[in-house]
CSV table of C-alpha atoms in Angstrom, one decimal:
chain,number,residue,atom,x,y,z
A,1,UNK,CA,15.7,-16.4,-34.5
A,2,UNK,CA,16.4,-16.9,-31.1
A,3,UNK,CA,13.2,-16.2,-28.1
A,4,UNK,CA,13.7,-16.7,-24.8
A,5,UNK,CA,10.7,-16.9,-22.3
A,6,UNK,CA,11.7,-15.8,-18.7
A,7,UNK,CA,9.9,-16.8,-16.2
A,8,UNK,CA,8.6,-20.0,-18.5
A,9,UNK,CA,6.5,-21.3,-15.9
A,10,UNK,CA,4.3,-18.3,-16.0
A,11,UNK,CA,0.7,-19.0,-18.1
A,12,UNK,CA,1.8,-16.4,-20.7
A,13,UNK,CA,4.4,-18.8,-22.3
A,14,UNK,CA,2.1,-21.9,-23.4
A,15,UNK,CA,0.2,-19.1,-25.7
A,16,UNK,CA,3.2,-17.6,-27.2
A,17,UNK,CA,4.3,-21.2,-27.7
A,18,UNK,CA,1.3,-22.2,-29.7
A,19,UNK,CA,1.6,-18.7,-31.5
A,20,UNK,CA,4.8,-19.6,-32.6
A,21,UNK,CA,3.8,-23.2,-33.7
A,22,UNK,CA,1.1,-22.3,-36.0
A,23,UNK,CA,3.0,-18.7,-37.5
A,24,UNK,CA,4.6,-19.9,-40.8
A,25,UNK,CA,7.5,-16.7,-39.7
A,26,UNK,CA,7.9,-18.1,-36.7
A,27,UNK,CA,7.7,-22.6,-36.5
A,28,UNK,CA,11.4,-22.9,-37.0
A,29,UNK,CA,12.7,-20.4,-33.9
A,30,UNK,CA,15.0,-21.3,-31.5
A,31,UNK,CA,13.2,-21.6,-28.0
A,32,UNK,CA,14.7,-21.3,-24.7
A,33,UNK,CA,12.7,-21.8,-21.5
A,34,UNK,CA,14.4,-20.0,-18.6
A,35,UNK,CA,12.5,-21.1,-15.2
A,36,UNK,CA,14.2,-21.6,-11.7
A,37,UNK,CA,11.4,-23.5,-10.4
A,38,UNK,CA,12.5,-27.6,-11.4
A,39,UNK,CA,8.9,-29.4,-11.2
A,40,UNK,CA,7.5,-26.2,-13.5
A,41,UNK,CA,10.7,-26.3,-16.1
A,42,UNK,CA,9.8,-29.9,-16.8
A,43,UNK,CA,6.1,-29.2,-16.8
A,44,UNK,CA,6.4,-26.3,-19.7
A,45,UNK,CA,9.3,-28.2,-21.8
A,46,UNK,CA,7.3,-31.1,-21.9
A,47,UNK,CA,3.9,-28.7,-23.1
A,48,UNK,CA,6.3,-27.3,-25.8
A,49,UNK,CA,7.4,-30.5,-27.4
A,50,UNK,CA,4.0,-31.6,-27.2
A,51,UNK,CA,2.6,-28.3,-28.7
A,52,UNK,CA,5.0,-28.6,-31.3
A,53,UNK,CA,4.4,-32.4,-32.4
A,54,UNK,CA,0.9,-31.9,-32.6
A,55,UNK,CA,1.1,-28.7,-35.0
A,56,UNK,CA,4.4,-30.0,-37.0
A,57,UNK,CA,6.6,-27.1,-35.9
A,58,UNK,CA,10.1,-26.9,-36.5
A,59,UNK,CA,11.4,-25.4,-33.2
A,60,UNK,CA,13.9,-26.2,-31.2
A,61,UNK,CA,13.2,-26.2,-27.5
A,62,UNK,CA,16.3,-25.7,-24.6
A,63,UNK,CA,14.9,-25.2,-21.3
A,64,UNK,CA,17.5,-23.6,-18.6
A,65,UNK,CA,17.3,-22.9,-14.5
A,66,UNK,CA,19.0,-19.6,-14.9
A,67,UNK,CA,18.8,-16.2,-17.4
A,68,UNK,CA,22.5,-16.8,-17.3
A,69,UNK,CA,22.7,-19.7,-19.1
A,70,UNK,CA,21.7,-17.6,-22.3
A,71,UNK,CA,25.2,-16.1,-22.4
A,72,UNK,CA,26.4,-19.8,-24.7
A,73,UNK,CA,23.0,-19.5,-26.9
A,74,UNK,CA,22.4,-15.3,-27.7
A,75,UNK,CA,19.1,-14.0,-27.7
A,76,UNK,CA,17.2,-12.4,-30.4
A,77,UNK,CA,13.6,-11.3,-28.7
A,78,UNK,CA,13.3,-12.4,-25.0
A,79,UNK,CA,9.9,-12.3,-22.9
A,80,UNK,CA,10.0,-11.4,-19.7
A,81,UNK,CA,7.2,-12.4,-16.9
A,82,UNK,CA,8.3,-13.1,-13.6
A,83,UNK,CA,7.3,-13.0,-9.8
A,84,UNK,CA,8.0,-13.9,-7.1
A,85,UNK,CA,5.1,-15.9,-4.4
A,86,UNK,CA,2.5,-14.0,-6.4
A,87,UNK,CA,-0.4,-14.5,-3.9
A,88,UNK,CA,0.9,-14.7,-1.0
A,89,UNK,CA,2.3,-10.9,-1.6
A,90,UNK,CA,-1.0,-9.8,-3.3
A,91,UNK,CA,-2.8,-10.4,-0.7
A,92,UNK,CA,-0.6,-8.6,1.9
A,93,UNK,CA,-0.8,-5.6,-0.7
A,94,UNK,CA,-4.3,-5.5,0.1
A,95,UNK,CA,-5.3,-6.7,3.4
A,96,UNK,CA,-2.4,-4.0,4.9
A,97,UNK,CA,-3.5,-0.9,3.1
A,98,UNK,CA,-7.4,-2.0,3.6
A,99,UNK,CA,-6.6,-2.3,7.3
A,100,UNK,CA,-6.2,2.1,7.5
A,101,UNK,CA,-9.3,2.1,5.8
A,102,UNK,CA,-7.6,2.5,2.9
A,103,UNK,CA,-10.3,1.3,-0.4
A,104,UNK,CA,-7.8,0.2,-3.2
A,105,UNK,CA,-9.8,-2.3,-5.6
A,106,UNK,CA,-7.5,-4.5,-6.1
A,107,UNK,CA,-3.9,-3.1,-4.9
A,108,UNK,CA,-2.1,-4.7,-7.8
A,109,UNK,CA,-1.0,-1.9,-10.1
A,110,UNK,CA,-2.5,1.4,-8.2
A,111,UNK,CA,-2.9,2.2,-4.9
A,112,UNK,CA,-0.1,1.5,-2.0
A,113,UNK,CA,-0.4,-2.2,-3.2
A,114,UNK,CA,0.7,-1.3,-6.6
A,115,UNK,CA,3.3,0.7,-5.4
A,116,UNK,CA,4.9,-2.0,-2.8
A,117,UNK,CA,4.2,-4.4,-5.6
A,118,UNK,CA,6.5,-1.7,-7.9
A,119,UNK,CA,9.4,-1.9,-5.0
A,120,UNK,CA,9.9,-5.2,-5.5
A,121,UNK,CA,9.5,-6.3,-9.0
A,122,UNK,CA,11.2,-3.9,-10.1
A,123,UNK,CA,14.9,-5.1,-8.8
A,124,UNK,CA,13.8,-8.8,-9.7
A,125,UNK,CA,13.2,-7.3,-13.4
A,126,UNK,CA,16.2,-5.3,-13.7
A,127,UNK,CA,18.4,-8.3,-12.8
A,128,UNK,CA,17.1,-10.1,-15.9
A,129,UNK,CA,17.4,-7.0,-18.0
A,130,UNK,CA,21.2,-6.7,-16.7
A,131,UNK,CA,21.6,-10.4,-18.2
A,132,UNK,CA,19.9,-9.4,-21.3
A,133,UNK,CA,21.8,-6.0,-21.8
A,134,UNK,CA,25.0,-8.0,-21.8
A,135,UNK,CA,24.2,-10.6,-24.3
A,136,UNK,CA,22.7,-8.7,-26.7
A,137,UNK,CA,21.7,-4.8,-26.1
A,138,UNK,CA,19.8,-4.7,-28.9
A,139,UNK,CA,17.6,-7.5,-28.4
A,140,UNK,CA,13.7,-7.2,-28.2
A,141,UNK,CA,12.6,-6.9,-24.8
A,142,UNK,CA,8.7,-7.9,-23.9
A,143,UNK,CA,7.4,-7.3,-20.1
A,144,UNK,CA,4.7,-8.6,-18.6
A,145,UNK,CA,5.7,-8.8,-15.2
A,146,UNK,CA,2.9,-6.0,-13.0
A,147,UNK,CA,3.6,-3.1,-12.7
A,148,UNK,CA,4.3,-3.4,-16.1
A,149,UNK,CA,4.6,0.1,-17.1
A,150,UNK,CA,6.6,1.2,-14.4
A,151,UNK,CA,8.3,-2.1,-14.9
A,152,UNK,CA,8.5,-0.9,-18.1
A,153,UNK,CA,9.6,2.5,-16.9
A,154,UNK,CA,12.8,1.2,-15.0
A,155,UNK,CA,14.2,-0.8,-17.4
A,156,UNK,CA,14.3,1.4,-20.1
A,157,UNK,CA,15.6,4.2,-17.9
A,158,UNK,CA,18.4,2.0,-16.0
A,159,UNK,CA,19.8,-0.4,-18.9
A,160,UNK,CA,21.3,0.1,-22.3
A,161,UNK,CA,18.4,-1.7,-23.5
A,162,UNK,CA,16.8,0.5,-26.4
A,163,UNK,CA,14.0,-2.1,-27.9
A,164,UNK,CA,12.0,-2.9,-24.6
A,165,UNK,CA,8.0,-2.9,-24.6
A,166,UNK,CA,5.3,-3.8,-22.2
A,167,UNK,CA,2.5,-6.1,-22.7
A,168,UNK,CA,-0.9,-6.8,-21.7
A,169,UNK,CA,-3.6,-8.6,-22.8
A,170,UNK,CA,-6.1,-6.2,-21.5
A,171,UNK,CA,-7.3,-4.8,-24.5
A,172,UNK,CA,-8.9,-8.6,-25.7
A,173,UNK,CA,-10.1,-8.6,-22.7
A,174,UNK,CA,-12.2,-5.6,-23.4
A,175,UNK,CA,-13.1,-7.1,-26.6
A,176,UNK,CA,-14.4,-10.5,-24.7
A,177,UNK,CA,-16.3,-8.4,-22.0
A,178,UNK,CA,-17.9,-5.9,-25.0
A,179,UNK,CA,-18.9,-8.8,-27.4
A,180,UNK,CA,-22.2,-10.4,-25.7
A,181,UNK,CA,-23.3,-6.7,-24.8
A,182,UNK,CA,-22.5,-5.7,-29.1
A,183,UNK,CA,-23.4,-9.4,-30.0
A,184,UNK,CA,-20.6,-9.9,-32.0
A,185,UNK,CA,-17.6,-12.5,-32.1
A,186,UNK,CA,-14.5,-10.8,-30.1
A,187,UNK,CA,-12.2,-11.4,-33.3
A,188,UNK,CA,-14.7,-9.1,-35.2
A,189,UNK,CA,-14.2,-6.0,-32.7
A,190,UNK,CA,-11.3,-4.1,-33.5
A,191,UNK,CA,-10.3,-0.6,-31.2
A,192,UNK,CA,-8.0,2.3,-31.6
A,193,UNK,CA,-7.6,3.2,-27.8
A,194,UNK,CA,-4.7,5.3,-25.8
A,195,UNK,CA,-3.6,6.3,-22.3
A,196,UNK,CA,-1.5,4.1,-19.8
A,197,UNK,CA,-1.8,0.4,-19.1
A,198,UNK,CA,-4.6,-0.8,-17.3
A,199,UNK,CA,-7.0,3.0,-18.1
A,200,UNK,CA,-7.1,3.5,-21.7
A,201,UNK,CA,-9.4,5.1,-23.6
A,202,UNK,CA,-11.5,3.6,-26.4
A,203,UNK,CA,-11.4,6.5,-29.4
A,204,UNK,CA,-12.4,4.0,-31.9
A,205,UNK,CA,-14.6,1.2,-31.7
A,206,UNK,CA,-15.8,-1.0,-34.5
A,207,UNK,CA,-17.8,-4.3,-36.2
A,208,UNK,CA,-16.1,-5.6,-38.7
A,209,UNK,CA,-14.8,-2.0,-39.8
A,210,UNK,CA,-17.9,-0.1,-39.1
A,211,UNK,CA,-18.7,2.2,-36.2
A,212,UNK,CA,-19.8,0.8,-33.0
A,213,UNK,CA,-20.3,2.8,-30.5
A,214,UNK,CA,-24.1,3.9,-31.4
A,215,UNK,CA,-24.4,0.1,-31.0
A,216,UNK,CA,-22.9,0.3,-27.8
A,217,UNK,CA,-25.1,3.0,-26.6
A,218,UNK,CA,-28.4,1.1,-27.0
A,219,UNK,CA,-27.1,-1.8,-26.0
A,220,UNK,CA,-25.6,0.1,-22.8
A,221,UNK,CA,-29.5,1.7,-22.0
A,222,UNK,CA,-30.3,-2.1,-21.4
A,223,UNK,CA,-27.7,-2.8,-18.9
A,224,UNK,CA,-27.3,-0.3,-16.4
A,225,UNK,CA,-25.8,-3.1,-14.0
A,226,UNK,CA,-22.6,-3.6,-16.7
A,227,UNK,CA,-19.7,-2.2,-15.3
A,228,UNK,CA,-21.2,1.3,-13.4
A,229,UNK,CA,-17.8,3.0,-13.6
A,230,UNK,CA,-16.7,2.2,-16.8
A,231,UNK,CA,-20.5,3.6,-17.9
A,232,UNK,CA,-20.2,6.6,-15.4
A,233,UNK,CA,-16.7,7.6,-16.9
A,234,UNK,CA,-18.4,7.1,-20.6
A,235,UNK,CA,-21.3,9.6,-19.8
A,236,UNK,CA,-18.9,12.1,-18.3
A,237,UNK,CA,-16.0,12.0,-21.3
A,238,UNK,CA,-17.7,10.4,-24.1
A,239,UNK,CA,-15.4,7.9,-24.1
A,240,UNK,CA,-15.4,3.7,-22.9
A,241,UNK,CA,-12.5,2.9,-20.9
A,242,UNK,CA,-10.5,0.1,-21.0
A,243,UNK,CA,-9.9,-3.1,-19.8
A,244,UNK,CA,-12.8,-2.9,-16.8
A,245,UNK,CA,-14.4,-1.7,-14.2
A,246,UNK,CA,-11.5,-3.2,-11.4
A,247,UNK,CA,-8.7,-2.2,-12.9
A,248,UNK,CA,-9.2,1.6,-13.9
A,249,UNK,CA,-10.6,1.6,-10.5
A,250,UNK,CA,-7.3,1.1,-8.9
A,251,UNK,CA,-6.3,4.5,-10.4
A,252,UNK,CA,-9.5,6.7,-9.0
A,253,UNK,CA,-10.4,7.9,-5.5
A,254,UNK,CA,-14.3,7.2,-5.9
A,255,UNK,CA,-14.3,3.7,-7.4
A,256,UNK,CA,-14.5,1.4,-4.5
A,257,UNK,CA,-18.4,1.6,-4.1
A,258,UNK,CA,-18.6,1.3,-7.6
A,259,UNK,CA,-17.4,-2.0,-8.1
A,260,UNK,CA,-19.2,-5.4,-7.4
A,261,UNK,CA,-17.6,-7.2,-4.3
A,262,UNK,CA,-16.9,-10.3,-6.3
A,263,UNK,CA,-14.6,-7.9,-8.6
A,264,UNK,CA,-12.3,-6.8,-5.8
A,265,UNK,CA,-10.3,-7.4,-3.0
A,266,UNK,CA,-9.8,-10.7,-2.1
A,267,UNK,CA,-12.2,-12.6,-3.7
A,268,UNK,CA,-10.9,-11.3,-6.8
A,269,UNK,CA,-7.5,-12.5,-6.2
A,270,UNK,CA,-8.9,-15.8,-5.4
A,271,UNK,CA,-10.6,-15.6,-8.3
A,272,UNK,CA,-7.4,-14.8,-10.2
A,273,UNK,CA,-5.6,-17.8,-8.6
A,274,UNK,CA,-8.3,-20.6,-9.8
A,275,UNK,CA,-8.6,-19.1,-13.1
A,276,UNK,CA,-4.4,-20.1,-13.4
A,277,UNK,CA,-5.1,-23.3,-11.8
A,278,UNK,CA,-7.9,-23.9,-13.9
A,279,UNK,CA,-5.8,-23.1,-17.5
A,280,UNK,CA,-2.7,-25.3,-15.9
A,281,UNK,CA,-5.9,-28.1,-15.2
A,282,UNK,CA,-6.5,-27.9,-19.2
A,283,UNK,CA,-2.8,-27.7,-20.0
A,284,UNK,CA,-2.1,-31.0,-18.4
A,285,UNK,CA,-5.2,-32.7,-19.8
A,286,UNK,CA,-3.5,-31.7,-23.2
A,287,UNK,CA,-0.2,-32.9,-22.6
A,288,UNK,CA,-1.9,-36.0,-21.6
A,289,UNK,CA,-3.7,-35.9,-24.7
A,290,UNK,CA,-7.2,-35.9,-23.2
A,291,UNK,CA,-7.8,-32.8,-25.2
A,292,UNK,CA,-7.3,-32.9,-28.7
A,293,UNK,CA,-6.0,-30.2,-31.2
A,294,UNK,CA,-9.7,-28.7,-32.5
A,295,UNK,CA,-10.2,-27.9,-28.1
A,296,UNK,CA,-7.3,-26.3,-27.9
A,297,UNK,CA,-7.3,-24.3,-30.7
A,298,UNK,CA,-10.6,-23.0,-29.9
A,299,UNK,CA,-9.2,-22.3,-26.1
A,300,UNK,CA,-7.0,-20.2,-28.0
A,301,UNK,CA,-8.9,-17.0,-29.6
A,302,UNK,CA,-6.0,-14.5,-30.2
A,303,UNK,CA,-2.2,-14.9,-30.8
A,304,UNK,CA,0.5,-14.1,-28.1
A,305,UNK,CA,0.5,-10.4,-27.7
A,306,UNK,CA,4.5,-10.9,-27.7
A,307,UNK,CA,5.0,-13.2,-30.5
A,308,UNK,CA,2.9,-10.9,-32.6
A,309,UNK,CA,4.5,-8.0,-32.6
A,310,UNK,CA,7.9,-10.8,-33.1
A,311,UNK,CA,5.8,-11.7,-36.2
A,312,UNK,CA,5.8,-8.0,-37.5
A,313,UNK,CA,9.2,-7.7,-36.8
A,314,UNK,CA,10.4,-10.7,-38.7
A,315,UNK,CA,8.0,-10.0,-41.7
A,316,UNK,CA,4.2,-9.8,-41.3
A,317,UNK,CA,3.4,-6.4,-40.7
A,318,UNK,CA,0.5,-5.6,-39.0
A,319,UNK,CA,-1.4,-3.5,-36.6
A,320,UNK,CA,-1.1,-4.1,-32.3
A,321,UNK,CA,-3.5,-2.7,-30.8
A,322,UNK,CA,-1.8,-2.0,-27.7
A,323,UNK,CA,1.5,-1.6,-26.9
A,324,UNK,CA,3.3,0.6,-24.0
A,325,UNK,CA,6.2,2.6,-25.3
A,326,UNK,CA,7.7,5.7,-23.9
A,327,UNK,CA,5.6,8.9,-24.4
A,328,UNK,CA,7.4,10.9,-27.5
A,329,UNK,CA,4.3,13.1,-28.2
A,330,UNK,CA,2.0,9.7,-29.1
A,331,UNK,CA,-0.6,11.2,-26.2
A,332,UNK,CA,-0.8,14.9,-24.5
A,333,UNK,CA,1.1,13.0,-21.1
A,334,UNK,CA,4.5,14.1,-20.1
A,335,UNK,CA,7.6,13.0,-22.4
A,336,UNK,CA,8.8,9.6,-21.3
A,337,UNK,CA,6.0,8.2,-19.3
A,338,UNK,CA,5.1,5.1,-20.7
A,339,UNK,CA,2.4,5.5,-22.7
A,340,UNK,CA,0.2,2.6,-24.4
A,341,UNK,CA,-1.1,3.3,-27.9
A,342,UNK,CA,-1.6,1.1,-31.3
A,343,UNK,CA,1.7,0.8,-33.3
A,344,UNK,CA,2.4,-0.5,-36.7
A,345,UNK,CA,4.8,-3.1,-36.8
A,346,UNK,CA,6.9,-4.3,-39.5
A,347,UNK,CA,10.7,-5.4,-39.7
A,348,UNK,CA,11.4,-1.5,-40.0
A,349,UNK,CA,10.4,-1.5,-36.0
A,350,UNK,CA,7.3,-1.0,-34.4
A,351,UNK,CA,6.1,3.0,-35.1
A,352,UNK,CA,3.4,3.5,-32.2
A,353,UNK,CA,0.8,6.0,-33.4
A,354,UNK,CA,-0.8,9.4,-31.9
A,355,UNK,CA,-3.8,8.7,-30.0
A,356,UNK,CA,-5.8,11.9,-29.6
A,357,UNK,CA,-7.9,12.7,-26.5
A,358,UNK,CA,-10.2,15.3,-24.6
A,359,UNK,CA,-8.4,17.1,-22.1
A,360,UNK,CA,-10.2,16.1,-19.0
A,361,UNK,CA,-9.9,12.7,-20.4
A,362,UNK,CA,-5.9,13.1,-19.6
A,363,UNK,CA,-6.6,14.3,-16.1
A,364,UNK,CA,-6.8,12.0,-14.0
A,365,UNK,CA,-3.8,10.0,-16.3
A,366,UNK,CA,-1.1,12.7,-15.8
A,367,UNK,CA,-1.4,12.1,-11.9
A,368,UNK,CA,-0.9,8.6,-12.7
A,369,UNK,CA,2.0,9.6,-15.1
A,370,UNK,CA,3.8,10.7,-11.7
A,371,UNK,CA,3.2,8.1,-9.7
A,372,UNK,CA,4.6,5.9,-12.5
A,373,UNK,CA,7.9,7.8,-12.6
A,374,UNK,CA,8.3,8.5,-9.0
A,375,UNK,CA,7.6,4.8,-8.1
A,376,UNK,CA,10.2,3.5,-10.8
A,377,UNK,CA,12.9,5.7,-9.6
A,378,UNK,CA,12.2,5.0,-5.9
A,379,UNK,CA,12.4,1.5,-6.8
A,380,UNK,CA,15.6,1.8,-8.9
A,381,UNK,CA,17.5,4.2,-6.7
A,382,UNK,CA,15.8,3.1,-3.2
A,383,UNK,CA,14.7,6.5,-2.6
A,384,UNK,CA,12.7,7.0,0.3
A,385,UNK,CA,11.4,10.8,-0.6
A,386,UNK,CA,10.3,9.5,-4.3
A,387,UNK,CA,8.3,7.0,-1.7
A,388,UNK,CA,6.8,8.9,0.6
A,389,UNK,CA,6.1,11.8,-3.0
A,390,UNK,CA,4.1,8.5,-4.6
A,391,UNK,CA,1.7,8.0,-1.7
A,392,UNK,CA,0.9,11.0,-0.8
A,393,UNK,CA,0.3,11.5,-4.7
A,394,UNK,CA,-2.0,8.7,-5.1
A,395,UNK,CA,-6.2,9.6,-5.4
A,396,UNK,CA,-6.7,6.2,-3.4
A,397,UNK,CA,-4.9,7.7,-0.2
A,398,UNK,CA,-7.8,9.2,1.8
A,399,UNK,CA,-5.5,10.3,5.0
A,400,UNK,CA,-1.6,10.9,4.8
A,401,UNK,CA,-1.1,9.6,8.0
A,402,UNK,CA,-2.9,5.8,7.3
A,403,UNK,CA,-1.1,6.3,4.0
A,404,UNK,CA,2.4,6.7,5.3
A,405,UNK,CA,2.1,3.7,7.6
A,406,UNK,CA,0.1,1.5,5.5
A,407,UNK,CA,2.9,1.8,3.2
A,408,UNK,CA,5.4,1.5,6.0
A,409,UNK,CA,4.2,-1.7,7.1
A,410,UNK,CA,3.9,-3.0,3.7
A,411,UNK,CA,7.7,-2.3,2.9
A,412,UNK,CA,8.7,-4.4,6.6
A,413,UNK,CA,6.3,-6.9,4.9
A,414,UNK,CA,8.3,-7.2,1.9
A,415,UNK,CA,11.6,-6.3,2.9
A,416,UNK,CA,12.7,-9.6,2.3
A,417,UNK,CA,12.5,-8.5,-1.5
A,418,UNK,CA,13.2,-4.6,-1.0
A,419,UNK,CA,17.2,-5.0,-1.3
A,420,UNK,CA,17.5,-1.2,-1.6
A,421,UNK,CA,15.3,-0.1,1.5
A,422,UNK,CA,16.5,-0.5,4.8
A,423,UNK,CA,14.3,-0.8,7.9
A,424,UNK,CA,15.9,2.5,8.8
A,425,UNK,CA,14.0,3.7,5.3
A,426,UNK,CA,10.5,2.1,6.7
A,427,UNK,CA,10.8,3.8,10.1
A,428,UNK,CA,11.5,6.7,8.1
A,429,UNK,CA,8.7,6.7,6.2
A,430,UNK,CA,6.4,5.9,9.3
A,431,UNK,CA,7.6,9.2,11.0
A,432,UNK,CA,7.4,11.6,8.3
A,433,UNK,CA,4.3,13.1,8.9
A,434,UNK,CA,5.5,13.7,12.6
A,435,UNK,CA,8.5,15.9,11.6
């Protein structure tokens, strides 16, 4: 069993390192640790033999500078989760839209930030895939790399690759942020939810296998400060969203008063950044061994969202909770959009599962459905009318003309990391509404 984590450095990998180390299917995989960056390639290779002398795993660990390098070794499942000077280009996502007045919350995944973000992960990922696609086209492809569903999207649609999925831990998420409020442990809160990544739709929510959303009600009735949209959205559907109030508010034109300012913007991308630094801060205190196997194993609450579905795969069936595949009727949303639902996974494959819900529920996802594909494509093909067809598409843009040059001057921002676009593309885009 051969898994490959791309983009090792990122804080994803130490998780599904520990998740392999303590899985009975999975303690004797072959590990490889692709990360360009030297001083971080060290770092997470020494972290894995450390993780695996302290829980007596049997893996082999091979870290390598280049996705290339995997050509002499093969790869069975490979995880991708890459990106380029993460902050730094967040930051300009947001400050250059916000500067037309336009109110993204956090111009990560929605908004013109998530769709200059789109532009240029998306060739970075593809690059990877192409390296994957020739090794081994029917390897098992994880993405975490943002977007991640039209991330997703592109590499499903441009490669060869069949067995590609996008992860995100945003569903324990919702269980952490629901468990104080139900007064229950996380582990004991299980869901059944559907939509796309990032606005999902809780259909089921239970205790320990019982109902628990008349539990969530009265506990709601005493909190009218937690999260006002997500509450706002329940009284109008009937259903909680998922994972919190910031991130469906990227996908919704009236979120931005809605949301606290500590959960936007920049302070929540500051926020973002320490909470890294801080897990790194504990990582290093652990290979040092200043923090001893009981800590760590209570830092960790849930398994690898990657390496669990691996675990299915090779022999421990189970449920995942979340999972984005390609729409094939698992949700009322266009064919092919990718779509994230629960799946059953065993080593027959992973069999996501219909996810019923209210019409006006799907509303305001099929507009995001387009914007996935368009942004993907325009991405893929460096098409300036799929562009210009996302942002004037998207709830967030208030005026077409701010729209059209915030996004302009985002693109010159980033050009360095648009290979497909031109600055003959950007000026295009910055005249269109003039023609």
């Amino acid at each position: 069993m051969r898994v490959a984590f791309i983009g090792a450095g990122s804080i994803f990998t130490p998780l599904g390192l520990y998740t392999i180390a303590t899985s009975e299917v999975l303690r004797n995989a072959e590990v490889y640790l692709v990360e360009i960056e030297g001083e971080r390639r060290k770092f997470i290779t020494a972290l894995a033999e450390k993780i695996k002398r302290t829980f007596k795993a049997g893996f082999r660990v091979t870290p390598l500078r280049d996705v290339s390098e995997l050509e002499n070794y093969g790869v069975d499942y490979a995880v991708i989760s890459v990106e380029k000077e993460r902050y730094e280009r967040w930051r300009l996502d947001f400050e250059i839209p916000h500067r037309y007045g336009i109110r993204q919350v956090l111009g990560e995944n929605g908004g013109l930030g998530g769709l200059s973000h789109t532009l240029r992960v998306v060739p970075l990922v593809l690059s990877i895939a192409g390296v994957i696609e020739d090794i081994n086209r029917d390897a098992h492809t994880f993405i975490y790399s943002n977007p991640e569903p039209r991330v997703t999207y592109a590499v499903l649609n441009y490669t060869s690759l069949k067995n590609v999925y996008g992860l995100c831990t945003g569903y324990l998420e919702r269980k952490e942020m629901l468990a104080p409020l139900l007064k229950a442990d996380e582990r004991e809160i299980s869901l059944i939810a559907g939509g796309l990544n990032h606005f999902t739709w809780i259909r089921e929510l239970r205790i320990n296998g019982e109902d628990a959303y008349p539990q969530l009600d009265e506990a709601l009735k005493k909190r009218p400060d937690f999260e006002p949209l997500s509450q706002l959205l329940y009284r109008t559907y009937g259903l909680f969203p998922s994972p919190d109030d910031n991130h469906i508010g990227e996908y919704l034109s009236f979120a931005w008063p809605l949301i606290p300012e500590e959960k936007k913007g920049l302070k929540w991308i500051e926020r973002t950044r320490k909470e890294g630094d801080e897990v790194r801060r504990l990582l290093r205190l652990f290979l040092r061994g200043l923090v001893p196997k009981f800590a760590f194993n209570r830092f960790v609450k849930f398994p690898d969202v990657a390496m669990n579905v691996v675990e299915g795969l090779e022999g421990r069936e189970k449920l995942q909770e979340a999972i984005n595949v390609p729409n094939r009727d698992y949700i009322d949303l266009p064919g092919g959009t990718i779509v994230e639902v629960p799946a059953e996974v065993s080593p027959k494959g992973v069999k996501p599962l219909r996810v019923e819900l209210p019409r006006e529920a799907l509303a305001p996802l099929r507009v995001q459905a387009e914007i996935q594909r368009l942004s993907a494509e325009a991405a893929v093909e460096g098409n300036v009318e799929k562009v210009i067809k996302a942002v004037l598409l998207d709830p967030v843009v208030h005026n077409a003309k701010a729209g059209l040059r915030a996004m302009a001057e985002l693109m010159r921002a980033h050009l360095d990391m648009m290979p497909q676009f031109t600055e003959g593309d950007v000026e295009e885009i910055k005249g269109f509404i003039h023609r």
